[in-house]
GROMACS .gro file of C-alpha atoms in nm:
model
  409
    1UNK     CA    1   1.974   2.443   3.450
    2UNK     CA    2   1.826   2.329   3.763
    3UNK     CA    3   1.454   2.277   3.698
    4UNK     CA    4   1.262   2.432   3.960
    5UNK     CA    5   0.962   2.577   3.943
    6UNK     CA    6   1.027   2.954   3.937
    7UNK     CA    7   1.259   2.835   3.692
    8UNK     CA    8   0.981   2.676   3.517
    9UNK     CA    9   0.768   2.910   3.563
   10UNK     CA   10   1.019   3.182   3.333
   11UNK     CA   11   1.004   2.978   3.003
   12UNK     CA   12   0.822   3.065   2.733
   13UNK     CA   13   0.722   2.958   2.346
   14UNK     CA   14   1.004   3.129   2.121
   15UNK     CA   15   0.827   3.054   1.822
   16UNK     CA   16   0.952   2.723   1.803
   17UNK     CA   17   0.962   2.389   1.987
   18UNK     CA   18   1.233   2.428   2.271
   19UNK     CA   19   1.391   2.164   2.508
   20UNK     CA   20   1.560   2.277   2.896
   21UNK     CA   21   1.769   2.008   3.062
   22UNK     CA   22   1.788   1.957   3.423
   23UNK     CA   23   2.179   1.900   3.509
   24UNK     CA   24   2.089   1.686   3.799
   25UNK     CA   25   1.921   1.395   3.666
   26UNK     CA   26   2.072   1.295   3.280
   27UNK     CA   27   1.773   1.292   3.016
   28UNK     CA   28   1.518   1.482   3.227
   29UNK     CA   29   1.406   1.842   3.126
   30UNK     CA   30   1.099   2.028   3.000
   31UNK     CA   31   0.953   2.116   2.616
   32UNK     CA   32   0.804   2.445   2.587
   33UNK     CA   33   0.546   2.419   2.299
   34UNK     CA   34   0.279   2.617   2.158
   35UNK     CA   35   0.030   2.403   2.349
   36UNK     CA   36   0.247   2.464   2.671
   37UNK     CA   37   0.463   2.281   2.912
   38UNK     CA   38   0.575   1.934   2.949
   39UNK     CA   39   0.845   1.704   3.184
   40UNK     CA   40   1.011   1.457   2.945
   41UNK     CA   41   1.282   1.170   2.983
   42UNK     CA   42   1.487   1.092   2.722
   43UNK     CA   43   1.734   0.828   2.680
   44UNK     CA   44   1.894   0.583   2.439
   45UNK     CA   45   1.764   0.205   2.474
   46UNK     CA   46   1.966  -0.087   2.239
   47UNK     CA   47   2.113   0.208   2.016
   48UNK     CA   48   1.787   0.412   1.968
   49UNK     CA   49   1.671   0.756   2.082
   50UNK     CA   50   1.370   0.691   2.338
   51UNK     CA   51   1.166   1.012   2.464
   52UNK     CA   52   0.826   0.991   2.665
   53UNK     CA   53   0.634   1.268   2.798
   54UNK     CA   54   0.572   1.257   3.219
   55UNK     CA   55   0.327   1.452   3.235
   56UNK     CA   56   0.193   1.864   3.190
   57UNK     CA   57   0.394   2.063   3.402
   58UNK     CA   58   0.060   2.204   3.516
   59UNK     CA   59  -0.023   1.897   3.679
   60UNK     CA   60   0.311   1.772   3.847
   61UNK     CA   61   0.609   1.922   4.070
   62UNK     CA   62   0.944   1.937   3.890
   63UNK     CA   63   1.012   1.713   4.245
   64UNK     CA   64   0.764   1.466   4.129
   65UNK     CA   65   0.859   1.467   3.793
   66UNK     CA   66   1.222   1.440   3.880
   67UNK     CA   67   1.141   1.130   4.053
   68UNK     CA   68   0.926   0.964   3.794
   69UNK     CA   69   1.197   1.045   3.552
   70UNK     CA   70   1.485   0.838   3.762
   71UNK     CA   71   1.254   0.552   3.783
   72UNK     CA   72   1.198   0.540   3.385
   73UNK     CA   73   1.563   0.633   3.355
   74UNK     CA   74   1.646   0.330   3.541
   75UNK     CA   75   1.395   0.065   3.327
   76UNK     CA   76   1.616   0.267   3.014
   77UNK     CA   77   1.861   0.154   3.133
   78UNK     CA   78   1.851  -0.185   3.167
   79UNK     CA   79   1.725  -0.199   2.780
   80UNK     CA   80   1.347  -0.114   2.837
   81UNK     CA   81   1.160   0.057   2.517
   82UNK     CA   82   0.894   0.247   2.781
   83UNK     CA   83   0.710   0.358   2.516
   84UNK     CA   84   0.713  -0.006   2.336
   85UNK     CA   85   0.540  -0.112   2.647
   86UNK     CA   86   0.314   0.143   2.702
   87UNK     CA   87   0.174   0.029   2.358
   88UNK     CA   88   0.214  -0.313   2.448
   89UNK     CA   89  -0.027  -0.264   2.745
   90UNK     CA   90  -0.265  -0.060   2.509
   91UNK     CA   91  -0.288  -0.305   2.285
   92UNK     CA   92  -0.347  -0.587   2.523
   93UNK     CA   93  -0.629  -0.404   2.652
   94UNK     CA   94  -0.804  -0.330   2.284
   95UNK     CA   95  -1.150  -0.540   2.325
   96UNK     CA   96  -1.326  -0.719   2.028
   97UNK     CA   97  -1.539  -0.415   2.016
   98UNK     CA   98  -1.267  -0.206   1.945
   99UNK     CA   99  -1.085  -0.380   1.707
  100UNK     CA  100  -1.435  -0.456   1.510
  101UNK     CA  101  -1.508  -0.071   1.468
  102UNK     CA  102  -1.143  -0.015   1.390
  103UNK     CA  103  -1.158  -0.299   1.094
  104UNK     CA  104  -1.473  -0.144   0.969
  105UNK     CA  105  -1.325   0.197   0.903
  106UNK     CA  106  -1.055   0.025   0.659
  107UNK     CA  107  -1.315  -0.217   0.470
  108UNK     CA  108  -1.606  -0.094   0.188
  109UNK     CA  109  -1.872  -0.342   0.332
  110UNK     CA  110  -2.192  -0.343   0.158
  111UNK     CA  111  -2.553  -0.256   0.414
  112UNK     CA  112  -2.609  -0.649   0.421
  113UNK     CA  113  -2.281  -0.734   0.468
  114UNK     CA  114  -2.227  -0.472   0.745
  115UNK     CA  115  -2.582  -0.567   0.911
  116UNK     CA  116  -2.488  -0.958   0.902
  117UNK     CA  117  -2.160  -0.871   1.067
  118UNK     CA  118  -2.306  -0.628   1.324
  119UNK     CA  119  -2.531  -0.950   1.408
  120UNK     CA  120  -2.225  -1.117   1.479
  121UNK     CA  121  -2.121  -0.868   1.737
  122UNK     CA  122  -2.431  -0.804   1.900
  123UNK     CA  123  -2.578  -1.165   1.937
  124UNK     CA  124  -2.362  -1.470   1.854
  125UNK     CA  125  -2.063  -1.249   2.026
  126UNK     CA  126  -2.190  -1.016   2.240
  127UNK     CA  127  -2.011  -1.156   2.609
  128UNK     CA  128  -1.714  -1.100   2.413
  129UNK     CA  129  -1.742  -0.729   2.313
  130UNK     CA  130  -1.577  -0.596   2.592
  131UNK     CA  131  -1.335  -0.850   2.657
  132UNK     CA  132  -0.981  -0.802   2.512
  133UNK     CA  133  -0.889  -0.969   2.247
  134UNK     CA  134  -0.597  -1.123   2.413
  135UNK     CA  135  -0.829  -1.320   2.657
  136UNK     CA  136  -1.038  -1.515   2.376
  137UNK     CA  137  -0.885  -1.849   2.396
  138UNK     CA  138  -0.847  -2.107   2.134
  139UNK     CA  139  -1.097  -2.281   2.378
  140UNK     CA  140  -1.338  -2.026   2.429
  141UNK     CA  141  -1.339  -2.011   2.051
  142UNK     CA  142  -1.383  -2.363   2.010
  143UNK     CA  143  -1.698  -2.437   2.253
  144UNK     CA  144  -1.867  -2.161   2.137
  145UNK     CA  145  -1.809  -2.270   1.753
  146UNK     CA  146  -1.967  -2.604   1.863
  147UNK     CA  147  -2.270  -2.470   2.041
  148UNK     CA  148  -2.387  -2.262   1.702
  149UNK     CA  149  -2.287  -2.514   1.457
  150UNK     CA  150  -2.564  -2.760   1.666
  151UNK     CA  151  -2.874  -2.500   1.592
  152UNK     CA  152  -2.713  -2.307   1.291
  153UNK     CA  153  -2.400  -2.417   1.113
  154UNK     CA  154  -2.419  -2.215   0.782
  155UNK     CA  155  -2.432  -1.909   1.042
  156UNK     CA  156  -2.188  -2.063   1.263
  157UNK     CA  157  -1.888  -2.080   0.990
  158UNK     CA  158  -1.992  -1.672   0.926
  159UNK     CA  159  -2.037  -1.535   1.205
  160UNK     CA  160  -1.641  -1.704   1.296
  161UNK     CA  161  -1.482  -1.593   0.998
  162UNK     CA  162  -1.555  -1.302   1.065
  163UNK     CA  163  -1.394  -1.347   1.388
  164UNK     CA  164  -1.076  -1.517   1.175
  165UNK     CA  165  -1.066  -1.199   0.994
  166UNK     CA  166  -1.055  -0.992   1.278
  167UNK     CA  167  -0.800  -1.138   1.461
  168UNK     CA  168  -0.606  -1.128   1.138
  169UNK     CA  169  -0.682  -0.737   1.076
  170UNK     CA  170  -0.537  -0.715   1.465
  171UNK     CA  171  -0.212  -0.883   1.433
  172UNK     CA  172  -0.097  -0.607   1.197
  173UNK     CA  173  -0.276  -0.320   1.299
  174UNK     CA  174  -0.230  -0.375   1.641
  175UNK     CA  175   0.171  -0.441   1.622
  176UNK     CA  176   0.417  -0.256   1.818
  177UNK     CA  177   0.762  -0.182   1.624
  178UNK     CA  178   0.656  -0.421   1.396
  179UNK     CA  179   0.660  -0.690   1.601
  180UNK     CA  180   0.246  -0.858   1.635
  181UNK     CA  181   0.172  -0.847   2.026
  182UNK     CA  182  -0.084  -1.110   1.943
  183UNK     CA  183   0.119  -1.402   1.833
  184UNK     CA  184  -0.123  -1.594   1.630
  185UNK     CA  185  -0.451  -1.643   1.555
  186UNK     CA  186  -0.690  -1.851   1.747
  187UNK     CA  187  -0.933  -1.932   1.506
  188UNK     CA  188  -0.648  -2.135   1.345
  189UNK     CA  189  -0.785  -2.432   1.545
  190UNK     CA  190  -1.113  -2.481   1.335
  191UNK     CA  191  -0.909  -2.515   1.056
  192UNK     CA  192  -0.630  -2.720   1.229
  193UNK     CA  193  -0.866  -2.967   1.345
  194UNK     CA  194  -1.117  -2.958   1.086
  195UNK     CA  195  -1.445  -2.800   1.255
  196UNK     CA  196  -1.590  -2.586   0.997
  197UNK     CA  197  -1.906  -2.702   0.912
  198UNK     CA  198  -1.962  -2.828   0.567
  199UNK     CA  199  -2.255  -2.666   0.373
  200UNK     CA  200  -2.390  -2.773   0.104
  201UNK     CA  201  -2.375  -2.498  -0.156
  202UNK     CA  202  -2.756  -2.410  -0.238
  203UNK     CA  203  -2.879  -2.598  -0.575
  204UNK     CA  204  -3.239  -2.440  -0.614
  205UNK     CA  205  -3.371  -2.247  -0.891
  206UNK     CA  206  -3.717  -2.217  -1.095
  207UNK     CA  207  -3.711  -2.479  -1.331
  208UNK     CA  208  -3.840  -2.371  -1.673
  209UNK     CA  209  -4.211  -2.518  -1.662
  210UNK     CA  210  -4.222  -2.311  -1.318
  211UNK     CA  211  -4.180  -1.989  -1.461
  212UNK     CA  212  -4.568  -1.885  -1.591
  213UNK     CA  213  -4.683  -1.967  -1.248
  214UNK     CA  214  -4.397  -1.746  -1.056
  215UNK     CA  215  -4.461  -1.477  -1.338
  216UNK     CA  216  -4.838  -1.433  -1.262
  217UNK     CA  217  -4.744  -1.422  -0.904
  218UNK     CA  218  -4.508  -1.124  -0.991
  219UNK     CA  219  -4.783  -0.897  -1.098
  220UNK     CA  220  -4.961  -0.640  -0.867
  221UNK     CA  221  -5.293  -0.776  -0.660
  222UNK     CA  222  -5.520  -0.537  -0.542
  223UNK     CA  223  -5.442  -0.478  -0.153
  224UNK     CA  224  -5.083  -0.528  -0.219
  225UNK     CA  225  -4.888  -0.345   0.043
  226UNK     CA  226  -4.632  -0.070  -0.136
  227UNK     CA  227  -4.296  -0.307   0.003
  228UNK     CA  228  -4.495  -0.585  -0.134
  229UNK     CA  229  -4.550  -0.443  -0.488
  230UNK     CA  230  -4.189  -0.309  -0.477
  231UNK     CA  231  -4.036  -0.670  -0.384
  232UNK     CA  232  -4.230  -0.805  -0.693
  233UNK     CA  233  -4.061  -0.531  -0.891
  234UNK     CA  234  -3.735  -0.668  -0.755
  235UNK     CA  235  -3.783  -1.062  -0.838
  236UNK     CA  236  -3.896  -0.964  -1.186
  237UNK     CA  237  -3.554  -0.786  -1.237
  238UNK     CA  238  -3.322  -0.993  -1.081
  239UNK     CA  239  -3.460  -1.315  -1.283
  240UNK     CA  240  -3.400  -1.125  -1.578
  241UNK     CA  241  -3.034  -0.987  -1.549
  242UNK     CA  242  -2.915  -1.236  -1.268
  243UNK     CA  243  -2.758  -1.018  -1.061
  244UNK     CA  244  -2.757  -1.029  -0.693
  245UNK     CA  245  -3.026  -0.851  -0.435
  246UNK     CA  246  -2.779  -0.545  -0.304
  247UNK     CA  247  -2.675  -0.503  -0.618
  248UNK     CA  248  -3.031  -0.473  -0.738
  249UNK     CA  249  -3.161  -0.291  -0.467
  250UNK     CA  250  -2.873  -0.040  -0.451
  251UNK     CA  251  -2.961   0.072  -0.825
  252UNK     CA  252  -3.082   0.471  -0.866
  253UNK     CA  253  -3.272   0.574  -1.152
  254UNK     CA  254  -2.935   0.750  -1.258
  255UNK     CA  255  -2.819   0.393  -1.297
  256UNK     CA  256  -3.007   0.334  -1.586
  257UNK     CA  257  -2.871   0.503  -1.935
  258UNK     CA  258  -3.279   0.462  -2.134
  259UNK     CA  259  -3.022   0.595  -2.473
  260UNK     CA  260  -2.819   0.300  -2.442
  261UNK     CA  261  -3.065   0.065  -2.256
  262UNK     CA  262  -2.817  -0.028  -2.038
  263UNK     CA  263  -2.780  -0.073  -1.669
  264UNK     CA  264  -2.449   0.032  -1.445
  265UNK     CA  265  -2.444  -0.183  -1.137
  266UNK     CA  266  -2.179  -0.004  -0.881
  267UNK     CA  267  -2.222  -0.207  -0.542
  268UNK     CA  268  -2.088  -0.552  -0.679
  269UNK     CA  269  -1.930  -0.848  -0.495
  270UNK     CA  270  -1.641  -0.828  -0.677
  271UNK     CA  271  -1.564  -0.376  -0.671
  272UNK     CA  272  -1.618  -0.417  -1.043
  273UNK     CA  273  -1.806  -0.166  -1.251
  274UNK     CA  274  -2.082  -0.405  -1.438
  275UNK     CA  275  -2.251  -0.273  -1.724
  276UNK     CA  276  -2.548  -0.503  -1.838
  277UNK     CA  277  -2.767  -0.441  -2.175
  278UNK     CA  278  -3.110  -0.457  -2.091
  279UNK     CA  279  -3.375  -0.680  -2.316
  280UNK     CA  280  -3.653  -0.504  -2.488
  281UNK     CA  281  -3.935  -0.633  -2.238
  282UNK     CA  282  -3.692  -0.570  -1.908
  283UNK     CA  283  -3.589  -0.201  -2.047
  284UNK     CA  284  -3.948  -0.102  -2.069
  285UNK     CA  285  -4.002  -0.268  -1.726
  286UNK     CA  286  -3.720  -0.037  -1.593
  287UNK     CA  287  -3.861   0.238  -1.754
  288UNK     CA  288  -4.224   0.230  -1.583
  289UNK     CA  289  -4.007   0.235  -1.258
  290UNK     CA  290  -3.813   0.530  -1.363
  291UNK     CA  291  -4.085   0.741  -1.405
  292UNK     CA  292  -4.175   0.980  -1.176
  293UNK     CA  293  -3.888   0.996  -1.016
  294UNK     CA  294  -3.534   1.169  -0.959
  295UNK     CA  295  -3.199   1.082  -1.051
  296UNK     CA  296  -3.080   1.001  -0.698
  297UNK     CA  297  -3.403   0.784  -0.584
  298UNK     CA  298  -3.346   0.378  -0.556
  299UNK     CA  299  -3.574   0.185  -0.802
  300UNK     CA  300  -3.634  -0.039  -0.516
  301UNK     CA  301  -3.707   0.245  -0.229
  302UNK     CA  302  -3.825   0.108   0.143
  303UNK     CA  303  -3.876   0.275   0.445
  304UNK     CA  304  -3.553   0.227   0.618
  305UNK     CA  305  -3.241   0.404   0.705
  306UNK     CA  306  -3.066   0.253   0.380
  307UNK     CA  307  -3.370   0.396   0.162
  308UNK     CA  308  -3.365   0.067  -0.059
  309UNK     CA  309  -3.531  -0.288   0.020
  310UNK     CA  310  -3.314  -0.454   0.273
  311UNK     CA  311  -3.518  -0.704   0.444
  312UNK     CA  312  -3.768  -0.940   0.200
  313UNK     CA  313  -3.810  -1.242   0.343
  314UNK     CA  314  -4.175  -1.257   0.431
  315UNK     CA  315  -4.265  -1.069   0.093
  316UNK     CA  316  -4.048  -1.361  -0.051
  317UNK     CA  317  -4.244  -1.612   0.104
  318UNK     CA  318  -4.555  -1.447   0.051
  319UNK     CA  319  -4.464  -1.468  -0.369
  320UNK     CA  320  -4.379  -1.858  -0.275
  321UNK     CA  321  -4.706  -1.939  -0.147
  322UNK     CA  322  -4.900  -1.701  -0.378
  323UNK     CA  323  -4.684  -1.875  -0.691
  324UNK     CA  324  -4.663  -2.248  -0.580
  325UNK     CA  325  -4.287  -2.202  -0.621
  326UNK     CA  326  -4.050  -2.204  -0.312
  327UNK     CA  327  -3.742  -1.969  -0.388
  328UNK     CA  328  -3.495  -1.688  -0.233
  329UNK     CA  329  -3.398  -1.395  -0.415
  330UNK     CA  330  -3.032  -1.641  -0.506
  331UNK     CA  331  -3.251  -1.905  -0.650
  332UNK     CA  332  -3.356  -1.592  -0.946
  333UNK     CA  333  -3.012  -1.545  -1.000
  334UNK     CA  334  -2.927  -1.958  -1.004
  335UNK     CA  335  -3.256  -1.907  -1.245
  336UNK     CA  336  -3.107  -1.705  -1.469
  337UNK     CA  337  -2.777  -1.813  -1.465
  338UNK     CA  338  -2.921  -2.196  -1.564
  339UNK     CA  339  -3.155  -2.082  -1.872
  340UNK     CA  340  -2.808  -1.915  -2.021
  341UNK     CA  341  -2.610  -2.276  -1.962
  342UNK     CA  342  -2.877  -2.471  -2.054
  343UNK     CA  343  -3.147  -2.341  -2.307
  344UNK     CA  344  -2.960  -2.077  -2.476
  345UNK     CA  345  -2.713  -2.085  -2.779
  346UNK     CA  346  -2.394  -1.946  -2.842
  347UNK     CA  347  -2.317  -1.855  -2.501
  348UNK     CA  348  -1.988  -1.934  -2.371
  349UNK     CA  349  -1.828  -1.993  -2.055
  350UNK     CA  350  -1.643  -1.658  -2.054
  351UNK     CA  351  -1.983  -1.486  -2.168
  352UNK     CA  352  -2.165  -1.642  -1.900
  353UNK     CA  353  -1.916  -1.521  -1.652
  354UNK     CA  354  -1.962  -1.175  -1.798
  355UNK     CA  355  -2.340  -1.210  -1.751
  356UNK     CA  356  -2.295  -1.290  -1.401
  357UNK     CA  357  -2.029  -1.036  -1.303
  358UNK     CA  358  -1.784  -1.310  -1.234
  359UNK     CA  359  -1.413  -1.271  -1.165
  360UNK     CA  360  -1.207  -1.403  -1.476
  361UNK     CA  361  -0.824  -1.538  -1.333
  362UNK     CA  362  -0.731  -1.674  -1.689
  363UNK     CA  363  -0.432  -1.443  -1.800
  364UNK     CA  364  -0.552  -1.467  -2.170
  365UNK     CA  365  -0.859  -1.337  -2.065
  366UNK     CA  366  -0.693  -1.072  -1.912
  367UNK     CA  367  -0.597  -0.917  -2.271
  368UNK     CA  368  -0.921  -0.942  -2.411
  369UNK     CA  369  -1.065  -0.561  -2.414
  370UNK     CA  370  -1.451  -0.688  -2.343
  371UNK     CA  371  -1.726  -0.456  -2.485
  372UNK     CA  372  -2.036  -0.476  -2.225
  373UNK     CA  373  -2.256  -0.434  -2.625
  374UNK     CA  374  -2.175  -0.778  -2.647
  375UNK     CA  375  -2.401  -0.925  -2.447
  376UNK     CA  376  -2.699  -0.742  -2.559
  377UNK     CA  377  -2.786  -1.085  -2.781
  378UNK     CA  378  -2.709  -1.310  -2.486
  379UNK     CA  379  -2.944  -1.060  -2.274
  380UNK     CA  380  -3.225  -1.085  -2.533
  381UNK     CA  381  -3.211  -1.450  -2.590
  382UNK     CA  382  -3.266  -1.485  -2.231
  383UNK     CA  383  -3.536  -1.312  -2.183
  384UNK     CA  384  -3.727  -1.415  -2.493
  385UNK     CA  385  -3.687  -1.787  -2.346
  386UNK     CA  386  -3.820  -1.661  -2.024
  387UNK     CA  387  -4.147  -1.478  -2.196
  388UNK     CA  388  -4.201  -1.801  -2.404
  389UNK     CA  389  -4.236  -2.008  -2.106
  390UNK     CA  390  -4.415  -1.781  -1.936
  391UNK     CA  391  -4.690  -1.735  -2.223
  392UNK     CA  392  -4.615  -1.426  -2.276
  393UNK     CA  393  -4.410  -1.416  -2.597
  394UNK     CA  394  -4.444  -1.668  -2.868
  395UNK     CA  395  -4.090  -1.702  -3.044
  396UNK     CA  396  -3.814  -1.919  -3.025
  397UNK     CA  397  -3.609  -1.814  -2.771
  398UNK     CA  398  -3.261  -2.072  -2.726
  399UNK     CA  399  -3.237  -2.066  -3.134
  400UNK     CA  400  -2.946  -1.905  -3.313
  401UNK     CA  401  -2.920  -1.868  -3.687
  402UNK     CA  402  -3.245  -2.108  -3.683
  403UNK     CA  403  -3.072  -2.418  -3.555
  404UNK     CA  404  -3.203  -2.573  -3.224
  405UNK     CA  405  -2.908  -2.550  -2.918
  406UNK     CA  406  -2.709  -2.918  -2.911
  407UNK     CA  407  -2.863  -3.051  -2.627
  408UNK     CA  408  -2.501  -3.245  -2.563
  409UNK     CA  409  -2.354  -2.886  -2.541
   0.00000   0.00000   0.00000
């Protein structure tokens, strides 16, 4: 039919999705839809059926239409994918911004994680938020990486991997027919010419003759503030099960089974379930905490949005000062980790790695059905050696079947 707008103005939904040709320009027409009215083009471009929408018929003469149809009809023609380069020109546009909130809906970050990375954004990157992705240069990239890495280079090699794995998330998600609209990735230069910063991996931990003073400094002063007491709580655990601070800090009192004296850790590095035996001393620990509350609260609440302690560094380095005995909350699990190597027998590499949660890549290890009971000796050791140095136990922690540890193992 001709499509005019009395014309038009006669069709109607049928029920069903329903296209009208115009028989003066090839491809045009109008589909009637439950929603309403539409101009379309269609064509075929290198072999392939190509349709685009013009507009609402609401908002555009079938004149106007039929005019912006012969001028797409015409790129069609000479082998243009219209709607390949509408996306094209979509894509160039998507900012850093953009493309951050995009790769946050597809990853399970954990609060610190998501916190350190919104940092990122909002301070070491914030000129670049609204800026397209396409316009951050190898050199852009490149200067700024220098100017951090003078003040802060630990932070520096973050904060611009997570701009590596940004880029990287765009490059696929952002790709049109398949094909990446953002050839490569221009954080590729750090590593081409060798800028990352080298950091030395952290080596601290509370040496054994250290641990009555941190101890004492552990227990609850009068005129303690609440977050104070609470971050005391969390030391105390962490140096006696080794595991990290989210992990500790995300626990609930439902978290602890008190019939198997156990602990379920969810919120690991690794998306592992961890199930840790607690020691006799720890368990009742846990169990003071527990009390008075419901299944759902943290064992570590605070008074921010996340509910659990988030932020500890000046409790931490009010404990340091109060103790004598410089640490962060990764020094405890260092700590712990140490003692086990060290001081305790019978504990092997693959149960240490168990202890700490650690991902095991040997294939034999793969077959070995591990029973989290297991390390209930291991656990117990451990904290008996920590009690004895503290004073607090007398024993002899690091002994099994009454022979003292090979100090060449």
């Amino acid at each position: 039919m001709k499509l005019t707008k009395t014309e038009i103005d006669k069709l109607s939904f049928k029920g069903k999705d329903a296209f009208y040709w115009d028989d003066s320009v090839s491809g045009f027409g109008v589909k009637v839809t439950r929603r309403g009215k539409s101009y379309i083009i269609q064509s075929r471009v290198l072999g392939k059926t190509i349709r685009k929408k013009i507009a609402s018929c609401s908002v555009m003469t079938p004149e106007e239409a039929r005019r912006e149809a012969k001028k797409l009809s015409g790129e069609m023609a000479g082998g243009v994918n219209i709607n390949a380069e509408e996306k094209k020109k979509k894509v160039l546009g998507v900012t850093l911004q953009e493309a951050y909130k995009d790769y946050k809906k597809t990853r399970t970050l954990t609060i610190k994680t998501m916190n350190e990375y919104d940092r990122a954004i909002e301070k070491t990157l914030s000129d670049w938020k609204e800026v397209p992705l396409v316009s951050i240069s190898r050199d852009k990239i490149e200067k700024r990486f220098k100017e951090i890495s003078k003040k802060a280079p630990a932070l520096a090699n973050l904060h611009f991997r997570l701009l590596r794995a940004l880029f990287n998330f765009s490059i696929e998600k952002y790709a049109v027919d398949g094909e990446p609209i953002i050839p490569s990735n221009p954080c590729g230069r750090l590593t081409i010419l060798k800028l990352w910063n080298r950091v030395e991996r952290r080596k601290s931990y509370i040496r054994p003759e250290q641990l009555k003073d941190f101890l004492n400094a552990l227990t609850h002063k009068t005129g303690d503030a609440e977050h104070l007491k609470t971050v005391k709580n969390q030391c105390f655990f962490i140096l006696f099960t080794g595991c990290r601070d989210q992990e500790a800090a995300s626990l609930k009192v439902k978290d602890i089974d008190q019939k198997r004296k156990a602990v379920t850790f969810w919120h690991t590095k690794n998306h592992h379930q961890h199930i840790l035996p607690l020691g006799e001393y720890l368990f009742e620990f846990v169990k003071k905490l527990c009390t008075g509350k419901g299944a759902e609260d943290y064992l570590f609440p605070a008074d921010n949005k996340s509910g659990h302690l988030l932020n500890q560094r000046y409790s931490v380095k009010k404990i340091a000062q109060e103790s004598g005995v410089p640490f962060t909350l990764h020094d405890l699990r260092r700590t712990f980790a140490s003692i086990a190597n060290n001081h305790i027998s019978g504990i092997t590499n693959f149960t240490l790695k168990k202890l700490l949660n650690h991902s095991e890549n040997d294939v034999t290890a793969g077959y070995i059905q591990f029973e989290p009971e297991s390390l209930r000796g291991p656990m117990q050791r451990i904290e008996d050696f920590i009690l004895e140095q503290a004073g607090i136990k007398a024993g002899e922690a690091g002994k099994e079947d009454g022979k003292e540890k090979d100090a060449d193992k």
